[in-house]
Coordinates of N, CA and C in Angstrom, one line a residue:
X1 N 10.4 -21.4 -28.6 CA 9.6 -22.5 -28.6 C 9.5 -21.4 -27.2
X2 N 8.5 -22.0 -26.9 CA 7.9 -20.8 -25.9 C 7.2 -22.1 -24.7
X3 N 7.2 -22.2 -23.4 CA 6.6 -22.4 -23.0 C 5.5 -22.2 -21.9
X4 N 4.9 -22.0 -21.6 CA 3.7 -21.6 -20.4 C 4.2 -22.1 -19.3
X5 N 3.9 -21.9 -17.4 CA 4.1 -21.9 -16.8 C 4.0 -22.9 -16.3
X6 N 3.0 -23.7 -17.1 CA 2.9 -24.5 -15.9 C 4.2 -26.0 -16.5
X7 N 3.9 -26.2 -17.6 CA 4.6 -27.0 -18.7 C 6.1 -26.4 -17.4
X8 N 6.4 -26.0 -17.5 CA 8.2 -25.2 -17.0 C 7.6 -26.0 -16.1
X9 N 7.2 -26.0 -15.4 CA 6.9 -26.4 -13.9 C 7.0 -27.8 -13.5
X10 N 7.1 -28.6 -14.4 CA 6.7 -29.9 -14.7 C 7.6 -30.4 -14.3
X11 N 7.7 -32.2 -14.0 CA 9.3 -33.0 -14.0 C 9.4 -33.5 -14.7
X12 N 10.6 -33.3 -15.9 CA 10.6 -34.5 -16.8 C 10.2 -35.8 -16.4
X13 N 9.8 -36.5 -17.8 CA 9.1 -39.2 -17.7 C 9.9 -38.0 -19.1
X14 N 10.7 -40.1 -19.3 CA 11.5 -39.8 -20.5 C 11.2 -40.7 -21.1
X15 N 10.2 -40.6 -22.3 CA 9.9 -41.2 -23.3 C 9.7 -42.6 -23.6
X16 N 8.7 -43.6 -23.1 CA 9.7 -45.5 -23.2 C 8.9 -45.7 -25.0
X17 N 8.6 -45.9 -25.1 CA 7.9 -45.9 -26.9 C 8.6 -45.6 -27.6
X18 N 8.9 -46.6 -28.0 CA 9.6 -46.3 -29.5 C 9.5 -46.7 -30.8
X19 N 7.6 -46.6 -30.9 CA 7.2 -47.0 -32.3 C 6.6 -46.0 -33.1
X20 N 7.9 -46.8 -34.7 CA 7.8 -45.9 -36.2 C 5.9 -46.0 -36.4
X21 N 6.1 -45.6 -37.5 CA 5.2 -44.5 -38.0 C 5.0 -45.9 -39.0
X22 N 4.1 -46.7 -39.6 CA 2.9 -47.8 -40.3 C 3.8 -47.9 -41.1
X23 N 4.1 -48.8 -41.8 CA 4.9 -48.8 -43.4 C 3.4 -49.1 -44.4
X24 N 4.1 -48.2 -45.6 CA 3.7 -47.6 -46.8 C 3.7 -49.1 -48.1
X25 N 2.7 -49.4 -48.4 CA 3.1 -49.8 -50.2 C 3.1 -48.6 -50.9
X26 N 4.4 -49.1 -51.2 CA 4.9 -48.0 -52.4 C 5.8 -48.6 -53.5
X27 N 4.9 -49.1 -54.6 CA 6.3 -49.8 -56.1 C 7.0 -51.4 -55.5
X28 N 5.6 -52.0 -55.0 CA 6.8 -53.0 -54.3 C 7.6 -53.2 -53.3
X29 N 7.6 -51.8 -52.3 CA 8.0 -52.2 -51.0 C 7.1 -51.7 -50.1
X30 N 7.7 -52.0 -49.1 CA 7.3 -51.8 -47.8 C 8.2 -50.4 -47.2
X31 N 7.4 -49.0 -46.7 CA 7.8 -48.1 -47.2 C 7.8 -47.0 -45.5
X32 N 8.3 -46.6 -45.0 CA 8.4 -45.9 -43.5 C 8.4 -44.9 -44.4
X33 N 7.4 -44.2 -44.3 CA 7.4 -42.3 -44.7 C 7.8 -41.7 -43.5
X34 N 9.1 -41.4 -43.6 CA 9.3 -40.0 -42.9 C 9.2 -38.2 -42.7
X35 N 9.4 -38.2 -44.8 CA 9.4 -37.1 -45.0 C 9.1 -37.2 -46.6
X36 N 8.7 -36.0 -47.4 CA 7.8 -36.5 -48.4 C 8.9 -36.9 -50.0
X37 N 10.0 -37.2 -49.0 CA 11.4 -37.0 -50.3 C 11.0 -38.8 -50.4
X38 N 9.9 -39.4 -49.3 CA 10.4 -40.6 -49.1 C 8.9 -41.7 -50.4
X39 N 7.9 -40.6 -50.1 CA 7.0 -40.6 -51.2 C 6.7 -41.0 -53.4
X40 N 7.0 -42.2 -53.9 CA 6.5 -42.1 -54.8 C 5.6 -43.2 -54.3
X41 N 5.0 -43.0 -56.4 CA 3.8 -43.9 -56.7 C 2.9 -43.0 -58.3
X42 N 2.2 -43.7 -58.9 CA 1.2 -43.2 -59.6 C 0.0 -43.3 -59.3
X43 N -0.8 -42.2 -59.8 CA -2.5 -42.8 -59.0 C -3.2 -41.8 -60.4
X44 N -4.4 -42.3 -59.9 CA -6.1 -41.1 -60.4 C -6.8 -41.0 -59.3
X45 N -6.7 -39.5 -59.1 CA -8.0 -39.3 -58.3 C -9.5 -38.0 -59.4
X46 N -10.2 -38.1 -58.4 CA -10.9 -36.9 -59.7 C -12.5 -36.4 -58.7
X47 N -12.3 -34.8 -58.4 CA -12.0 -33.3 -58.1 C -13.5 -32.6 -58.4
X48 N -13.8 -32.2 -58.2 CA -15.1 -31.8 -57.9 C -15.5 -30.2 -58.2
X49 N -15.7 -28.6 -59.1 CA -15.7 -27.9 -58.1 C -17.3 -27.8 -57.3
X50 N -17.6 -26.0 -57.0 CA -18.2 -25.9 -55.8 C -19.0 -26.1 -55.9
X51 N -19.6 -25.8 -57.3 CA -20.5 -25.1 -57.3 C -21.2 -26.8 -58.7
X52 N -19.9 -27.9 -58.2 CA -20.3 -28.6 -58.7 C -21.3 -29.0 -60.5
X53 N -20.8 -27.9 -61.4 CA -21.1 -28.6 -62.6 C -19.7 -28.7 -63.7
X54 N -18.7 -29.3 -62.9 CA -17.2 -30.0 -64.0 C -16.9 -30.6 -63.1
X55 N -15.8 -31.7 -63.8 CA -14.5 -32.7 -62.9 C -14.3 -32.0 -63.7
X56 N -12.6 -33.4 -63.0 CA -11.9 -33.5 -63.0 C -10.7 -34.5 -63.0
X57 N -9.9 -35.1 -63.7 CA -9.5 -36.6 -63.8 C -8.6 -36.4 -63.4
X58 N -7.3 -35.9 -63.1 CA -6.4 -35.9 -62.3 C -5.3 -37.0 -62.1
X59 N -3.9 -37.4 -62.9 CA -2.8 -38.7 -62.5 C -1.9 -38.2 -62.5
X60 N -1.0 -38.3 -61.8 CA -0.1 -38.1 -61.6 C 1.5 -38.9 -60.7
X61 N 2.0 -39.1 -61.2 CA 3.2 -40.4 -61.4 C 4.7 -39.2 -60.9
X62 N 4.8 -39.9 -59.0 CA 5.4 -39.1 -58.3 C 6.9 -40.0 -58.1
X63 N 7.5 -39.7 -58.2 CA 9.2 -40.4 -58.1 C 9.7 -39.2 -56.5
X64 N 9.9 -39.9 -55.2 CA 10.9 -39.4 -54.4 C 10.8 -38.5 -53.7
X65 N 9.0 -37.8 -54.2 CA 8.8 -37.0 -53.2 C 8.2 -35.7 -54.8
X66 N 8.6 -36.0 -56.2 CA 8.7 -35.4 -57.2 C 7.5 -35.7 -58.2
X67 N 6.7 -34.2 -58.6 CA 5.9 -34.9 -59.0 C 6.6 -34.5 -60.9
X68 N 6.3 -36.0 -61.6 CA 7.8 -36.6 -62.8 C 6.6 -36.5 -64.4
X69 N 4.8 -36.1 -64.2 CA 4.4 -36.4 -64.5 C 2.7 -36.1 -64.3
X70 N 2.4 -35.2 -65.5 CA 0.2 -35.2 -64.7 C 0.1 -35.4 -66.2
X71 N -1.1 -35.8 -65.9 CA -2.4 -36.2 -66.7 C -3.9 -35.3 -66.5
X72 N -4.2 -34.2 -66.2 CA -5.6 -33.3 -66.1 C -6.7 -33.1 -67.6
X73 N -7.3 -34.5 -66.7 CA -8.3 -33.9 -67.6 C -10.3 -33.7 -67.1
X74 N -10.0 -32.5 -68.0 CA -12.0 -31.8 -67.2 C -12.7 -32.6 -67.9
X75 N -13.7 -31.8 -67.3 CA -14.7 -32.2 -68.1 C -16.2 -31.1 -67.1
X76 N -16.9 -30.0 -68.0 CA -17.6 -29.4 -68.1 C -17.8 -28.0 -67.9
X77 N -17.6 -26.7 -66.1 CA -17.2 -25.8 -67.9 C -16.6 -25.1 -68.6
X78 N -16.0 -24.1 -70.3 CA -15.5 -24.7 -70.8 C -13.5 -24.1 -69.9
X79 N -13.8 -22.7 -68.6 CA -12.9 -21.8 -68.1 C -12.2 -23.1 -67.0
X80 N -12.7 -24.1 -67.2 CA -12.1 -25.9 -66.8 C -10.6 -26.4 -67.6
X81 N -11.0 -26.4 -68.9 CA -10.5 -26.6 -70.4 C -8.7 -25.7 -70.3
X82 N -9.5 -24.4 -69.5 CA -7.8 -23.3 -69.5 C -7.5 -23.3 -68.3
X83 N -8.1 -23.8 -67.1 CA -7.5 -23.7 -66.0 C -6.5 -25.0 -65.8
X84 N -7.3 -26.1 -66.6 CA -5.9 -26.9 -67.0 C -4.9 -27.2 -67.3
X85 N -4.9 -26.4 -68.4 CA -3.7 -26.0 -69.3 C -2.5 -25.5 -68.3
X86 N -3.2 -24.3 -67.6 CA -2.1 -23.9 -66.5 C -2.2 -24.3 -66.4
X87 N -2.0 -25.9 -64.9 CA -2.4 -26.3 -63.8 C -1.4 -27.5 -64.3
X88 N -1.4 -28.5 -65.5 CA -0.6 -29.2 -66.5 C 1.1 -28.6 -66.0
X89 N 1.2 -26.6 -65.9 CA 2.0 -26.5 -66.6 C 3.1 -26.3 -64.4
X90 N 2.3 -26.4 -63.6 CA 2.4 -25.5 -62.6 C 2.7 -26.8 -61.6
X91 N 2.3 -28.4 -61.6 CA 2.4 -29.2 -61.6 C 3.5 -30.0 -61.7
X92 N 4.1 -29.9 -62.6 CA 5.7 -30.9 -62.7 C 6.8 -30.3 -62.3
X93 N 7.4 -31.3 -61.6 CA 8.4 -30.8 -61.1 C 8.2 -29.5 -59.4
X94 N 7.4 -30.0 -59.2 CA 6.5 -29.4 -57.0 C 6.6 -30.5 -56.2
X95 N 6.7 -30.5 -55.6 CA 6.5 -31.7 -54.4 C 5.0 -31.7 -54.2
X96 N 4.7 -33.1 -54.0 CA 3.6 -33.9 -53.5 C 3.0 -32.1 -52.8
X97 N 3.6 -31.5 -51.7 CA 3.0 -31.0 -50.4 C 3.0 -29.9 -51.1
X98 N 3.5 -29.3 -51.9 CA 4.1 -27.6 -52.1 C 3.1 -28.2 -54.0
X99 N 1.9 -29.2 -55.0 CA 1.1 -29.0 -55.2 C 0.5 -28.9 -54.1
X100 N 0.1 -29.7 -53.3 CA -1.5 -29.7 -52.3 C -2.1 -28.3 -51.8
X101 N -0.8 -27.3 -51.4 CA -0.3 -25.8 -51.4 C -0.5 -24.9 -51.8
X102 N -0.8 -25.3 -53.5 CA -1.1 -24.4 -54.3 C -2.0 -23.9 -55.2
X103 N -1.8 -22.9 -55.5 CA -3.6 -22.9 -56.7 C -3.6 -23.1 -58.0
X104 N -4.5 -24.4 -58.1 CA -4.1 -25.2 -59.3 C -5.4 -24.6 -60.0
X105 N -5.4 -23.9 -59.9 CA -6.5 -22.0 -61.3 C -8.4 -22.9 -61.4
X106 N -9.0 -23.9 -60.9 CA -10.4 -24.0 -61.2 C -9.7 -25.2 -59.8
X107 N -11.2 -24.6 -58.7 CA -11.5 -25.5 -57.7 C -11.3 -27.5 -57.9
X108 N -12.5 -27.9 -58.3 CA -12.1 -29.4 -59.6 C -10.7 -29.7 -59.5
X109 N -10.5 -28.3 -59.7 CA -8.3 -29.7 -59.9 C -7.5 -29.8 -58.7
X110 N -7.6 -28.9 -57.6 CA -7.8 -28.3 -56.5 C -8.5 -29.7 -55.6
X111 N -9.6 -29.4 -55.7 CA -10.2 -31.3 -55.5 C -10.7 -32.2 -56.0
X112 N -9.1 -32.2 -56.7 CA -8.4 -34.3 -57.1 C -7.1 -34.3 -56.2
X113 N -6.2 -32.7 -56.5 CA -5.2 -33.7 -55.7 C -5.4 -33.5 -54.4
X114 N -6.2 -32.9 -54.1 CA -6.4 -33.3 -52.4 C -6.8 -34.3 -51.8
X115 N -7.7 -35.0 -53.1 CA -7.7 -36.5 -53.3 C -6.8 -37.7 -53.4
X116 N -5.3 -37.2 -54.0 CA -4.7 -37.7 -54.8 C -3.7 -37.9 -53.7
X117 N -3.6 -36.4 -53.1 CA -2.7 -36.9 -52.4 C -2.9 -38.4 -50.3
X118 N -4.1 -37.5 -50.8 CA -4.9 -38.8 -49.2 C -4.2 -40.0 -49.8
X119 N -4.9 -40.3 -51.5 CA -4.5 -41.6 -52.0 C -3.1 -42.1 -51.6
X120 N -2.5 -41.1 -52.2 CA -0.1 -41.4 -52.1 C -0.1 -41.9 -51.2
X121 N -0.4 -40.6 -49.7 CA 0.6 -40.4 -48.7 C 0.3 -41.8 -48.0
X122 N -0.8 -42.9 -47.9 CA -1.9 -43.2 -46.5 C -1.4 -44.0 -47.7
X123 N -0.9 -44.6 -49.4 CA -0.6 -45.6 -49.6 C -1.5 -46.7 -50.2
X124 N -2.3 -45.7 -50.8 CA -3.3 -46.7 -51.8 C -3.8 -46.1 -53.1
X125 N -1.7 -45.9 -54.0 CA -1.1 -46.0 -54.7 C -2.3 -46.9 -56.0
X126 N -1.6 -46.9 -57.3 CA -2.2 -47.6 -57.9 C -1.2 -48.6 -58.2
X127 N 0.0 -47.8 -58.0 CA 1.5 -48.7 -58.4 C 1.7 -48.8 -57.5
X128 N 1.3 -49.2 -56.0 CA 1.7 -49.6 -55.5 C 2.6 -51.2 -54.8
X129 N 2.0 -52.0 -55.8 CA 2.2 -53.2 -55.5 C 3.1 -53.7 -56.8
X130 N 3.3 -52.7 -58.1 CA 4.2 -52.8 -59.0 C 5.7 -52.1 -58.8
X131 N 6.4 -53.3 -59.0 CA 7.5 -53.0 -58.9 C 8.4 -52.3 -59.4
X132 N 9.2 -50.7 -58.8 CA 9.6 -49.9 -59.3 C 9.3 -48.8 -59.9
X133 N 6.9 -49.2 -59.7 CA 6.3 -48.4 -59.7 C 5.7 -48.5 -61.5
X134 N 5.5 -47.1 -61.9 CA 5.0 -46.9 -63.3 C 6.2 -46.7 -63.6
X135 N 7.0 -46.4 -64.9 CA 8.5 -44.7 -65.9 C 7.2 -44.3 -66.1
X136 N 8.0 -42.7 -66.3 CA 7.3 -41.8 -66.3 C 6.6 -41.7 -68.3
X137 N 5.4 -41.2 -68.2 CA 4.9 -41.4 -69.5 C 3.8 -42.5 -69.7
X138 N 3.5 -43.7 -68.6 CA 2.9 -44.5 -68.5 C 1.7 -43.4 -68.6
X139 N 0.8 -42.1 -68.2 CA 0.2 -41.8 -67.6 C -0.8 -40.9 -69.9
X140 N -0.1 -41.0 -70.2 CA -0.4 -41.7 -71.5 C -1.4 -43.7 -72.3
X141 N -0.6 -44.1 -71.7 CA -1.8 -45.4 -71.3 C -2.9 -45.0 -70.9
X142 N -3.9 -44.0 -70.3 CA -4.5 -43.9 -70.8 C -5.1 -43.2 -71.4
X143 N -5.1 -42.8 -71.5 CA -5.5 -41.8 -73.7 C -5.7 -42.6 -74.7
X144 N -4.5 -43.8 -74.8 CA -4.8 -45.2 -76.2 C -4.6 -44.3 -77.6
X145 N -4.4 -44.9 -78.0 CA -3.7 -44.0 -79.4 C -4.4 -42.8 -80.5
X146 N -3.5 -41.7 -80.4 CA -4.2 -40.6 -81.0 C -4.1 -40.0 -79.5
X147 N -4.6 -40.4 -78.4 CA -3.9 -39.3 -77.1 C -5.1 -38.3 -77.1
X148 N -6.4 -39.3 -77.0 CA -7.9 -38.2 -76.7 C -8.7 -39.1 -75.2
X149 N -8.8 -38.5 -74.8 CA -9.7 -39.1 -73.6 C -10.8 -39.2 -73.2
X150 N -10.9 -40.6 -72.7 CA -11.8 -41.7 -73.4 C -13.0 -40.4 -72.2
X151 N -14.2 -40.8 -73.0 CA -15.6 -39.9 -73.4 C -16.9 -40.4 -73.0
X152 N -17.6 -40.3 -72.5 CA -18.8 -41.0 -72.5 C -19.8 -39.7 -73.1
X153 N -20.6 -39.6 -73.1 CA -22.4 -38.5 -72.9 C -23.1 -39.0 -74.3
X154 N -23.5 -39.6 -73.1 CA -25.6 -39.9 -73.8 C -26.3 -39.3 -73.7
X155 N -28.1 -38.2 -74.0 CA -28.5 -37.6 -74.0 C -29.5 -38.9 -74.3
X156 N -30.2 -38.1 -73.1 CA -31.9 -38.9 -72.9 C -33.1 -38.2 -72.5
X157 N -34.4 -38.8 -73.8 CA -35.6 -37.5 -72.7 C -36.6 -39.2 -72.4
X158 N -38.1 -38.4 -72.2 CA -38.6 -39.5 -71.9 C -39.0 -39.5 -73.1
X159 N -39.2 -38.6 -74.0 CA -40.4 -38.7 -75.0 C -39.9 -38.9 -76.2
X160 N -38.5 -38.6 -76.7 CA -38.0 -39.5 -77.4 C -36.8 -40.2 -77.5
X161 N -36.4 -40.9 -76.1 CA -35.1 -41.8 -75.1 C -33.8 -41.1 -75.2
X162 N -32.4 -42.4 -76.6 CA -31.5 -41.9 -75.8 C -31.0 -42.1 -77.0
X163 N -29.9 -41.1 -76.8 CA -28.9 -40.5 -77.8 C -27.4 -41.5 -77.2
X164 N -26.6 -41.7 -78.1 CA -25.2 -42.0 -77.2 C -24.5 -41.2 -79.1
X165 N -24.0 -40.1 -78.1 CA -23.2 -38.9 -78.7 C -21.9 -39.2 -78.4
X166 N -20.9 -39.8 -78.1 CA -19.5 -39.9 -78.3 C -18.8 -41.3 -76.9
X167 N -18.9 -42.2 -76.8 CA -17.6 -42.7 -76.8 C -16.1 -43.4 -76.5
X168 N -15.9 -44.0 -75.9 CA -14.7 -43.9 -75.9 C -14.1 -45.0 -77.1
X169 N -14.8 -45.3 -78.0 CA -14.1 -44.9 -78.5 C -14.6 -43.6 -80.1
X170 N -15.1 -43.1 -79.7 CA -14.9 -42.5 -80.5 C -16.7 -41.1 -80.6
X171 N -17.1 -39.5 -81.2 CA -17.5 -39.6 -81.9 C -18.7 -40.1 -82.8
X172 N -19.7 -40.6 -81.8 CA -20.9 -41.1 -82.6 C -21.4 -40.3 -83.3
X173 N -21.6 -41.4 -84.6 CA -22.1 -40.2 -86.1 C -23.5 -41.2 -86.8
X174 N -23.9 -41.9 -85.5 CA -24.7 -43.1 -86.2 C -26.1 -43.7 -85.7
X175 N -26.6 -43.8 -84.5 CA -27.7 -45.1 -83.3 C -28.2 -46.2 -84.3
X176 N -28.0 -47.2 -84.6 CA -28.7 -48.6 -84.9 C -29.4 -48.7 -84.4
X177 N -30.9 -48.8 -85.3 CA -31.6 -49.4 -84.2 C -32.4 -50.3 -84.9
X178 N -33.3 -51.6 -84.1 CA -34.1 -52.5 -84.8 C -35.5 -52.3 -85.5
X179 N -36.5 -53.4 -85.5 CA -37.4 -52.7 -85.9 C -38.1 -52.2 -84.7
X180 N -37.8 -52.4 -83.7 CA -38.7 -52.3 -82.2 C -38.9 -50.4 -82.6
X181 N -37.3 -50.4 -83.0 CA -36.8 -49.1 -82.7 C -35.9 -48.8 -81.2
X182 N -35.4 -49.9 -81.1 CA -34.2 -49.9 -79.4 C -32.4 -50.4 -80.8
X183 N -31.3 -49.7 -80.2 CA -31.1 -49.9 -80.7 C -30.2 -50.7 -79.8
X184 N -28.6 -51.6 -81.2 CA -29.0 -52.3 -81.2 C -27.2 -52.3 -81.6
X185 N -26.4 -50.8 -81.8 CA -25.4 -51.0 -82.3 C -25.2 -49.6 -82.3
X186 N -24.1 -49.5 -83.0 CA -23.3 -47.4 -83.1 C -22.4 -47.4 -84.5
X187 N -22.2 -46.5 -85.0 CA -20.9 -46.3 -85.8 C -21.0 -45.1 -85.5
X188 N -19.5 -44.6 -85.3 CA -18.1 -43.9 -84.6 C -17.2 -43.4 -85.6
X189 N -16.4 -42.3 -85.4 CA -15.7 -41.7 -86.1 C -14.0 -41.9 -84.8
X190 N -13.2 -41.9 -85.3 CA -12.4 -42.0 -84.3 C -11.6 -40.7 -84.5
X191 N -11.1 -40.3 -83.7 CA -11.8 -38.7 -83.6 C -9.5 -38.7 -84.3
X192 N -8.8 -39.2 -83.2 CA -7.1 -39.0 -83.3 C -6.8 -39.8 -84.4
X193 N -7.1 -40.9 -84.6 CA -6.6 -41.7 -85.5 C -6.5 -40.5 -86.8
X194 N -8.2 -40.7 -87.2 CA -8.2 -39.2 -88.2 C -7.0 -38.4 -88.5
X195 N -7.0 -37.6 -87.3 CA -6.1 -36.6 -87.4 C -4.3 -37.1 -87.3
X196 N -4.6 -37.9 -87.3 CA -3.3 -38.9 -87.7 C -3.4 -38.9 -88.6
X197 N -4.2 -39.4 -89.4 CA -4.3 -40.3 -91.2 C -3.6 -38.6 -91.4
X198 N -4.4 -37.7 -91.2 CA -4.1 -36.4 -92.0 C -3.4 -36.2 -92.3
X199 N -2.6 -36.2 -90.3 CA -0.8 -35.4 -90.6 C 0.5 -36.8 -91.7
X200 N -1.0 -37.3 -91.3 CA 0.8 -38.0 -92.7 C 0.5 -38.4 -93.9
X201 N -1.0 -38.0 -93.9 CA -0.4 -36.8 -95.4 C -1.9 -36.7 -96.3
X202 N -2.8 -38.5 -95.1 CA -4.3 -37.8 -96.3 C -5.4 -37.7 -97.1
X203 N -5.9 -36.7 -97.1 CA -6.8 -35.7 -97.7 C -7.7 -36.6 -95.9
X204 N -8.6 -35.2 -96.5 CA -9.8 -35.2 -94.7 C -10.8 -36.2 -95.4
X205 N -11.8 -36.6 -96.5 CA -12.7 -37.5 -97.1 C -12.1 -38.9 -96.5
X206 N -10.5 -39.1 -97.3 CA -9.7 -41.2 -96.8 C -8.9 -41.4 -95.4
X207 N -8.6 -40.0 -94.7 CA -8.8 -40.3 -93.0 C -10.0 -40.2 -92.8
X208 N -11.2 -40.2 -93.4 CA -12.6 -39.4 -92.4 C -12.6 -41.6 -92.7
X209 N -12.9 -41.8 -93.7 CA -13.3 -42.8 -94.0 C -12.4 -44.4 -93.6
X210 N -10.9 -44.1 -93.1 CA -10.6 -45.1 -92.3 C -10.3 -45.3 -91.2
X211 N -10.8 -44.1 -90.4 CA -11.4 -43.7 -89.2 C -12.6 -44.3 -88.5
X212 N -13.2 -44.7 -89.4 CA -14.8 -45.1 -88.9 C -14.2 -46.2 -88.9
X213 N -15.5 -46.6 -87.5 CA -15.7 -47.6 -87.1 C -17.7 -47.8 -86.6
X214 N -17.8 -49.8 -86.3 CA -18.7 -49.6 -85.3 C -19.0 -50.7 -84.7
X215 N -20.1 -50.1 -83.7 CA -20.3 -51.8 -82.1 C -21.4 -52.0 -82.6
X216 N -21.6 -53.4 -82.4 CA -22.8 -54.3 -82.1 C -23.0 -54.4 -83.2
X217 N -24.8 -54.7 -83.4 CA -25.4 -55.2 -84.1 C -25.4 -54.6 -85.1
X218 N -25.2 -53.3 -86.4 CA -25.4 -53.0 -86.8 C -25.7 -53.3 -88.4
X219 N -25.3 -54.1 -88.6 CA -25.6 -54.5 -90.4 C -27.0 -55.7 -89.8
X220 N -27.3 -55.9 -89.4 CA -29.6 -56.0 -89.1 C -29.8 -54.9 -88.3
X221 N -29.7 -53.7 -88.2 CA -30.3 -52.5 -87.8 C -31.3 -52.6 -89.3
X222 N -33.0 -51.9 -88.1 CA -33.9 -51.5 -89.9 C -33.6 -50.3 -90.1
X223 N -32.7 -49.8 -89.0 CA -32.7 -47.7 -90.1 C -31.7 -47.3 -88.6
X224 N -30.6 -46.8 -89.5 CA -29.3 -45.9 -88.7 C -29.6 -44.0 -88.8
X225 N -30.2 -43.9 -87.5 CA -29.9 -43.0 -87.3 C -28.5 -41.4 -86.5
X226 N -29.7 -39.7 -86.8 CA -27.4 -39.2 -86.7 C -28.7 -39.1 -85.5
X227 N -27.6 -38.8 -83.8 CA -28.2 -38.7 -82.9 C -28.3 -36.9 -82.6
X228 N -27.8 -36.7 -83.3 CA -27.6 -35.2 -83.4 C -27.7 -34.4 -84.6
X229 N -28.9 -35.3 -85.3 CA -30.2 -34.4 -86.4 C -31.8 -35.4 -86.4
X230 N -31.4 -36.4 -85.7 CA -32.6 -37.1 -85.7 C -33.2 -36.8 -84.6

């Protein structure tokens, strides 16, 4: 340690305050975090790239400072999906400090990591008040059956109105309209379920029928349109 001459010439003054860091809620306990290994929690965060043409939702499950589970979901540029594949390999096994200071390939994923780091070290994790936190594997619950991200994709123009393309339930195949051409429901195919049926031996046509569903007043529709063709 190098001190300036001014500091060397100062007389010592004893430190009287013994003020510890503020405790934060972690997995059902109040914890004084002094080192990275003191940090645990499960949480989500959103990041965006510099030109803001894409975004990443990052979910991490951290136990004793180590990333035990990572879920990387992206939307936007095509390169971001490949960046997510690399980031998922990079993240697991690192401490959250290592992950914060690692290039996770895409600006959106790096930004999401920054936002998660802030949540976790300030005690704002999703599992802050859950006894013993969430089990490794809890990230998959966000995806549901078929393990597909829940994506909403809607398109609209002033002259032609709205088109539902993708809902949480799946790929939209038809929009139900009433006699005033107002949306009253939609039909969809759960692609995750359809692929599961195919893997279990169903032929594609049968799997498609079994994976179909609808929402709203589809039965009352004056007409049903294909949102991608009509």
